[in-house]
Each structure stands twice: as C-alpha cells, then as structure tokens.
C-alpha cells in the first residue's frame, strides 16, 4: 500500500465511520481537502464507494497508523 501518512489517517477515520466534516475537524484540515483526497484514493484504487475503499485499505492503514481515539487529549509538549 502506497499511502502518505495523511492519507492513512484519513482512511483510518473513514473506516471508523467519520464523515468528511468529522475527519476534517479531527485532522485540522478543510472539508474540501478531505473530499479531494478521498476522491483521489477512490480513483487510484479503482473503487467507487467509500465503503469499498475502507474495505480495501482500512486494515493496512490501521496497522501503519497510530491515531488517538476521538476526545483523547493530545500529550502536551513538555519542552515549552
């Protein structure tokens, strides 16, 4: 699987049932960026639905990506 770190994170959230807006909020990106990325991935992997994309890439993306559960506080940088 040849995904960028951002693409991996988007796919992981997609497989957890997040909407484009929820993915955008979680990753601090625009909804248009999420929609564009998902559209590109659909075309690249020859699938036509988000569900098919999740089935095809979800397990691999999850193995390669550490992502906090929604609502978890991110650890603060103690060097400040």
mmCIF file of N, CA and C in Angstrom:
data_model
loop_
_atom_site.group_PDB
_atom_site.id
_atom_site.type_symbol
_atom_site.label_atom_id
_atom_site.label_comp_id
_atom_site.label_asym_id
_atom_site.label_seq_id
_atom_site.Cartn_x
_atom_site.Cartn_y
_atom_site.Cartn_z
ATOM 1 N N UNK A 1 0.857 -1.172 0.000
ATOM 2 C CA UNK A 1 0.000 0.000 0.000
ATOM 3 C C UNK A 1 0.898 1.228 0.000
ATOM 4 N N UNK A 2 0.599 2.144 -0.864
ATOM 5 C CA UNK A 2 1.445 3.314 -1.045
ATOM 6 C C UNK A 2 0.686 4.580 -0.653
ATOM 7 N N UNK A 3 0.422 4.745 0.650
ATOM 8 C CA UNK A 3 -0.312 5.911 1.127
ATOM 9 C C UNK A 3 0.611 6.835 1.890
ATOM 10 N N UNK A 4 0.326 8.119 1.788
ATOM 11 C CA UNK A 4 1.053 9.090 2.605
ATOM 12 C C UNK A 4 0.528 8.981 4.039
ATOM 13 N N UNK A 5 1.258 9.517 5.004
ATOM 14 C CA UNK A 5 0.749 9.492 6.381
ATOM 15 C C UNK A 5 -0.638 10.146 6.503
ATOM 16 N N UNK A 6 -0.857 11.249 5.806
ATOM 17 C CA UNK A 6 -2.164 11.915 5.855
ATOM 18 C C UNK A 6 -3.245 11.015 5.271
ATOM 19 N N UNK A 7 -2.970 10.396 4.121
ATOM 20 C CA UNK A 7 -3.950 9.501 3.509
ATOM 21 C C UNK A 7 -4.285 8.345 4.446
ATOM 22 N N UNK A 8 -3.266 7.789 5.100
ATOM 23 C CA UNK A 8 -3.501 6.696 6.055
ATOM 24 C C UNK A 8 -4.451 7.131 7.166
ATOM 25 N N UNK A 9 -4.198 8.304 7.723
ATOM 26 C CA UNK A 9 -5.040 8.795 8.815
ATOM 27 C C UNK A 9 -6.477 9.009 8.346
ATOM 28 N N UNK A 10 -6.633 9.534 7.146
ATOM 29 C CA UNK A 10 -7.972 9.748 6.591
ATOM 30 C C UNK A 10 -8.690 8.413 6.417
ATOM 31 N N UNK A 11 -8.000 7.410 5.891
ATOM 32 C CA UNK A 11 -8.613 6.095 5.686
ATOM 33 C C UNK A 11 -9.003 5.462 7.020
ATOM 34 N N UNK A 12 -8.145 5.578 8.023
ATOM 35 C CA UNK A 12 -8.469 5.017 9.343
ATOM 36 C C UNK A 12 -9.743 5.655 9.890
ATOM 37 N N UNK A 13 -9.840 6.970 9.811
ATOM 38 C CA UNK A 13 -11.040 7.648 10.311
ATOM 39 C C UNK A 13 -12.266 7.298 9.470
ATOM 40 N N UNK A 14 -12.074 7.156 8.166
ATOM 41 C CA UNK A 14 -13.160 6.748 7.280
ATOM 42 C C UNK A 14 -13.715 5.396 7.718
ATOM 43 N N UNK A 15 -12.836 4.455 8.024
ATOM 44 C CA UNK A 15 -13.287 3.120 8.425
ATOM 45 C C UNK A 15 -13.961 3.124 9.793
ATOM 46 N N UNK A 16 -13.739 4.171 10.567
ATOM 47 C CA UNK A 16 -14.416 4.302 11.864
ATOM 48 C C UNK A 16 -15.766 5.000 11.721
ATOM 49 N N UNK A 17 -16.141 5.325 10.475
ATOM 50 C CA UNK A 17 -17.448 5.909 10.226
ATOM 51 C C UNK A 17 -17.508 7.424 10.254
ATOM 52 N N UNK A 18 -16.367 8.073 10.266
ATOM 53 C CA UNK A 18 -16.341 9.535 10.295
ATOM 54 C C UNK A 18 -16.829 10.102 8.965
ATOM 55 N N UNK A 19 -17.538 11.212 9.026
ATOM 56 C CA UNK A 19 -17.918 11.960 7.828
ATOM 57 C C UNK A 19 -16.718 12.798 7.381
ATOM 58 N N UNK A 20 -16.816 13.365 6.189
ATOM 59 C CA UNK A 20 -15.746 14.255 5.722
ATOM 60 C C UNK A 20 -15.530 15.397 6.712
ATOM 61 N N UNK A 21 -16.633 15.967 7.200
ATOM 62 C CA UNK A 21 -16.528 17.093 8.140
ATOM 63 C C UNK A 21 -15.861 16.664 9.443
ATOM 64 N N UNK A 22 -16.189 15.480 9.929
ATOM 65 C CA UNK A 22 -15.591 14.996 11.177
ATOM 66 C C UNK A 22 -14.107 14.686 10.993
ATOM 67 N N UNK A 23 -13.753 14.114 9.841
ATOM 68 C CA UNK A 23 -12.337 13.845 9.550
ATOM 69 C C UNK A 23 -11.581 15.162 9.491
ATOM 70 N N UNK A 24 -12.159 16.135 8.798
ATOM 71 C CA UNK A 24 -11.518 17.449 8.673
ATOM 72 C C UNK A 24 -11.289 18.075 10.039
ATOM 73 N N UNK A 25 -12.284 18.005 10.898
ATOM 74 C CA UNK A 25 -12.156 18.588 12.238
ATOM 75 C C UNK A 25 -11.086 17.859 13.053
ATOM 76 N N UNK A 26 -11.074 16.545 12.981
ATOM 77 C CA UNK A 26 -10.110 15.744 13.747
ATOM 78 C C UNK A 26 -8.672 16.021 13.307
ATOM 79 N N UNK A 27 -8.475 16.211 11.998
ATOM 80 C CA UNK A 27 -7.122 16.387 11.465
ATOM 81 C C UNK A 27 -6.764 17.852 11.225
ATOM 82 N N UNK A 28 -7.672 18.754 11.553
ATOM 83 C CA UNK A 28 -7.460 20.188 11.367
ATOM 84 C C UNK A 28 -7.158 20.522 9.904
ATOM 85 N N UNK A 29 -8.001 19.984 9.024
ATOM 86 C CA UNK A 29 -7.905 20.229 7.586
ATOM 87 C C UNK A 29 -9.263 20.723 7.097
ATOM 88 N N UNK A 30 -9.310 21.191 5.862
ATOM 89 C CA UNK A 30 -10.589 21.633 5.311
ATOM 90 C C UNK A 30 -11.379 20.426 4.798
ATOM 91 N N UNK A 31 -12.692 20.588 4.751
ATOM 92 C CA UNK A 31 -13.553 19.531 4.223
ATOM 93 C C UNK A 31 -13.212 19.278 2.754
ATOM 94 N N UNK A 32 -12.883 20.336 2.028
ATOM 95 C CA UNK A 32 -12.504 20.172 0.611
ATOM 96 C C UNK A 32 -11.252 19.319 0.462
ATOM 97 N N UNK A 33 -10.293 19.478 1.367
ATOM 98 C CA UNK A 33 -9.074 18.667 1.320
ATOM 99 C C UNK A 33 -9.417 17.196 1.525
ATOM 100 N N UNK A 34 -10.297 16.917 2.469
ATOM 101 C CA UNK A 34 -10.696 15.535 2.738
ATOM 102 C C UNK A 34 -11.425 14.960 1.529
ATOM 103 N N UNK A 35 -12.372 15.706 0.980
ATOM 104 C CA UNK A 35 -13.132 15.240 -0.181
ATOM 105 C C UNK A 35 -12.212 14.983 -1.372
ATOM 106 N N UNK A 36 -11.277 15.884 -1.605
ATOM 107 C CA UNK A 36 -10.335 15.721 -2.713
ATOM 108 C C UNK A 36 -9.463 14.484 -2.504
ATOM 109 N N UNK A 37 -8.960 14.318 -1.299
ATOM 110 C CA UNK A 37 -8.099 13.171 -1.001
ATOM 111 C C UNK A 37 -8.858 11.863 -1.187
ATOM 112 N N UNK A 38 -10.079 11.796 -0.666
ATOM 113 C CA UNK A 38 -10.866 10.573 -0.819
ATOM 114 C C UNK A 38 -11.195 10.304 -2.283
ATOM 115 N N UNK A 39 -11.524 11.344 -3.034
ATOM 116 C CA UNK A 39 -11.803 11.188 -4.457
ATOM 117 C C UNK A 39 -10.586 10.634 -5.195
ATOM 118 N N UNK A 40 -9.418 11.149 -4.869
ATOM 119 C CA UNK A 40 -8.178 10.675 -5.486
ATOM 120 C C UNK A 40 -7.912 9.216 -5.138
ATOM 121 N N UNK A 41 -8.161 8.854 -3.880
ATOM 122 C CA UNK A 41 -7.943 7.469 -3.450
ATOM 123 C C UNK A 41 -8.925 6.513 -4.127
ATOM 124 N N UNK A 42 -10.177 6.940 -4.268
ATOM 125 C CA UNK A 42 -11.163 6.105 -4.959
ATOM 126 C C UNK A 42 -10.696 5.795 -6.377
ATOM 127 N N UNK A 43 -10.239 6.823 -7.067
ATOM 128 C CA UNK A 43 -9.766 6.643 -8.444
ATOM 129 C C UNK A 43 -8.501 5.789 -8.486
ATOM 130 N N UNK A 44 -7.556 6.078 -7.606
ATOM 131 C CA UNK A 44 -6.276 5.363 -7.595
ATOM 132 C C UNK A 44 -6.457 3.866 -7.363
ATOM 133 N N UNK A 45 -7.381 3.501 -6.487
ATOM 134 C CA UNK A 45 -7.565 2.094 -6.143
ATOM 135 C C UNK A 45 -8.722 1.439 -6.885
ATOM 136 N N UNK A 46 -9.319 2.151 -7.828
ATOM 137 C CA UNK A 46 -10.322 1.571 -8.710
ATOM 138 C C UNK A 46 -11.591 1.118 -8.012
ATOM 139 N N UNK A 47 -11.997 1.861 -7.007
ATOM 140 C CA UNK A 47 -13.245 1.553 -6.314
ATOM 141 C C UNK A 47 -14.190 2.737 -6.463
ATOM 142 N N UNK A 48 -15.481 2.477 -6.244
ATOM 143 C CA UNK A 48 -16.434 3.559 -6.491
ATOM 144 C C UNK A 48 -17.121 4.084 -5.238
ATOM 145 N N UNK A 49 -16.934 3.419 -4.107
ATOM 146 C CA UNK A 49 -17.578 3.908 -2.885
ATOM 147 C C UNK A 49 -16.575 4.005 -1.742
ATOM 148 N N UNK A 50 -16.925 4.821 -0.762
ATOM 149 C CA UNK A 50 -16.097 4.962 0.444
ATOM 150 C C UNK A 50 -16.017 3.625 1.176
ATOM 151 N N UNK A 51 -17.108 2.873 1.161
ATOM 152 C CA UNK A 51 -17.137 1.573 1.817
ATOM 153 C C UNK A 51 -16.106 0.634 1.191
ATOM 154 N N UNK A 52 -16.088 0.576 -0.145
ATOM 155 C CA UNK A 52 -15.116 -0.270 -0.841
ATOM 156 C C UNK A 52 -13.688 0.168 -0.532
ATOM 157 N N UNK A 53 -13.472 1.469 -0.476
ATOM 158 C CA UNK A 53 -12.143 1.988 -0.151
ATOM 159 C C UNK A 53 -11.742 1.553 1.254
ATOM 160 N N UNK A 54 -12.666 1.670 2.194
ATOM 161 C CA UNK A 54 -12.391 1.246 3.562
ATOM 162 C C UNK A 54 -12.068 -0.231 3.652
ATOM 163 N N UNK A 55 -12.813 -1.054 2.918
ATOM 164 C CA UNK A 55 -12.537 -2.489 2.921
ATOM 165 C C UNK A 55 -11.162 -2.789 2.336
ATOM 166 N N UNK A 56 -10.846 -2.099 1.271
ATOM 167 C CA UNK A 56 -9.586 -2.364 0.575
ATOM 168 C C UNK A 56 -8.371 -1.887 1.363
ATOM 169 N N UNK A 57 -8.474 -0.730 1.994
ATOM 170 C CA UNK A 57 -7.300 -0.119 2.613
ATOM 171 C C UNK A 57 -7.341 -0.039 4.132
ATOM 172 N N UNK A 58 -8.503 -0.195 4.719
ATOM 173 C CA UNK A 58 -8.674 0.065 6.140
ATOM 174 C C UNK A 58 -7.757 -0.709 7.060
ATOM 175 N N UNK A 59 -7.677 -2.019 6.908
ATOM 176 C CA UNK A 59 -6.868 -2.835 7.820
ATOM 177 C C UNK A 59 -5.392 -2.478 7.711
ATOM 178 N N UNK A 60 -4.907 -2.311 6.504
ATOM 179 C CA UNK A 60 -3.493 -1.955 6.315
ATOM 180 C C UNK A 60 -3.195 -0.576 6.877
ATOM 181 N N UNK A 61 -4.086 0.372 6.633
ATOM 182 C CA UNK A 61 -3.869 1.736 7.126
ATOM 183 C C UNK A 61 -3.843 1.751 8.648
ATOM 184 N N UNK A 62 -4.724 0.990 9.269
ATOM 185 C CA UNK A 62 -4.782 0.963 10.735
ATOM 186 C C UNK A 62 -3.511 0.379 11.326
ATOM 187 N N UNK A 63 -2.938 -0.624 10.675
ATOM 188 C CA UNK A 63 -1.698 -1.223 11.176
ATOM 189 C C UNK A 63 -0.548 -0.230 11.134
ATOM 190 N N UNK A 64 -0.554 0.623 10.133
ATOM 191 C CA UNK A 64 0.557 1.544 9.910
ATOM 192 C C UNK A 64 0.383 2.894 10.590
ATOM 193 N N UNK A 65 -0.745 3.133 11.246
ATOM 194 C CA UNK A 65 -1.045 4.461 11.771
ATOM 195 C C UNK A 65 -1.431 4.390 13.236
ATOM 196 N N UNK A 66 -0.751 5.181 14.045
ATOM 197 C CA UNK A 66 -1.176 5.342 15.431
ATOM 198 C C UNK A 66 -2.028 6.586 15.475
ATOM 199 N N UNK A 67 -3.253 6.434 15.922
ATOM 200 C CA UNK A 67 -4.171 7.561 15.958
ATOM 201 C C UNK A 67 -4.897 7.541 17.285
ATOM 202 N N UNK A 68 -4.962 8.686 17.927
ATOM 203 C CA UNK A 68 -5.668 8.780 19.198
ATOM 204 C C UNK A 68 -7.155 8.587 18.971
ATOM 205 N N UNK A 69 -7.799 8.022 19.956
ATOM 206 C CA UNK A 69 -9.247 7.914 19.905
ATOM 207 C C UNK A 69 -9.836 9.316 20.007
ATOM 208 N N UNK A 70 -10.965 9.556 19.351
ATOM 209 C CA UNK A 70 -11.592 10.873 19.439
ATOM 210 C C UNK A 70 -11.839 11.257 20.890
ATOM 211 N N UNK A 71 -11.590 12.507 21.186
ATOM 212 C CA UNK A 71 -11.823 13.011 22.521
ATOM 213 C C UNK A 71 -10.648 12.869 23.463
ATOM 214 N N UNK A 72 -9.645 12.098 23.063
ATOM 215 C CA UNK A 72 -8.464 11.975 23.912
ATOM 216 C C UNK A 72 -7.643 13.242 23.790
ATOM 217 N N UNK A 73 -7.107 13.680 24.900
ATOM 218 C CA UNK A 73 -6.240 14.846 24.866
ATOM 219 C C UNK A 73 -4.896 14.452 24.284
ATOM 220 N N UNK A 74 -4.366 15.315 23.450
ATOM 221 C CA UNK A 74 -3.040 15.080 22.901
ATOM 222 C C UNK A 74 -2.023 15.439 23.966
ATOM 223 N N UNK A 75 -0.963 14.630 24.076
ATOM 224 C CA UNK A 75 0.043 14.963 25.091
ATOM 225 C C UNK A 75 0.675 16.310 24.792
ATOM 226 N N UNK A 76 0.865 17.078 25.846
ATOM 227 C CA UNK A 76 1.469 18.392 25.665
ATOM 228 C C UNK A 76 2.973 18.250 25.542
ATOM 229 N N UNK A 77 3.553 19.124 24.756
ATOM 230 C CA UNK A 77 4.998 19.153 24.593
ATOM 231 C C UNK A 77 5.598 19.751 25.855
ATOM 232 N N UNK A 78 6.335 18.932 26.607
ATOM 233 C CA UNK A 78 6.879 19.392 27.880
ATOM 234 C C UNK A 78 8.123 20.247 27.725
ATOM 235 N N UNK A 79 8.619 20.401 26.501
ATOM 236 C CA UNK A 79 9.844 21.176 26.295
ATOM 237 C C UNK A 79 9.571 22.675 26.257
ATOM 238 N N UNK A 80 8.323 23.073 26.330
ATOM 239 C CA UNK A 80 7.986 24.502 26.265
ATOM 240 C C UNK A 80 8.147 25.154 27.587
#
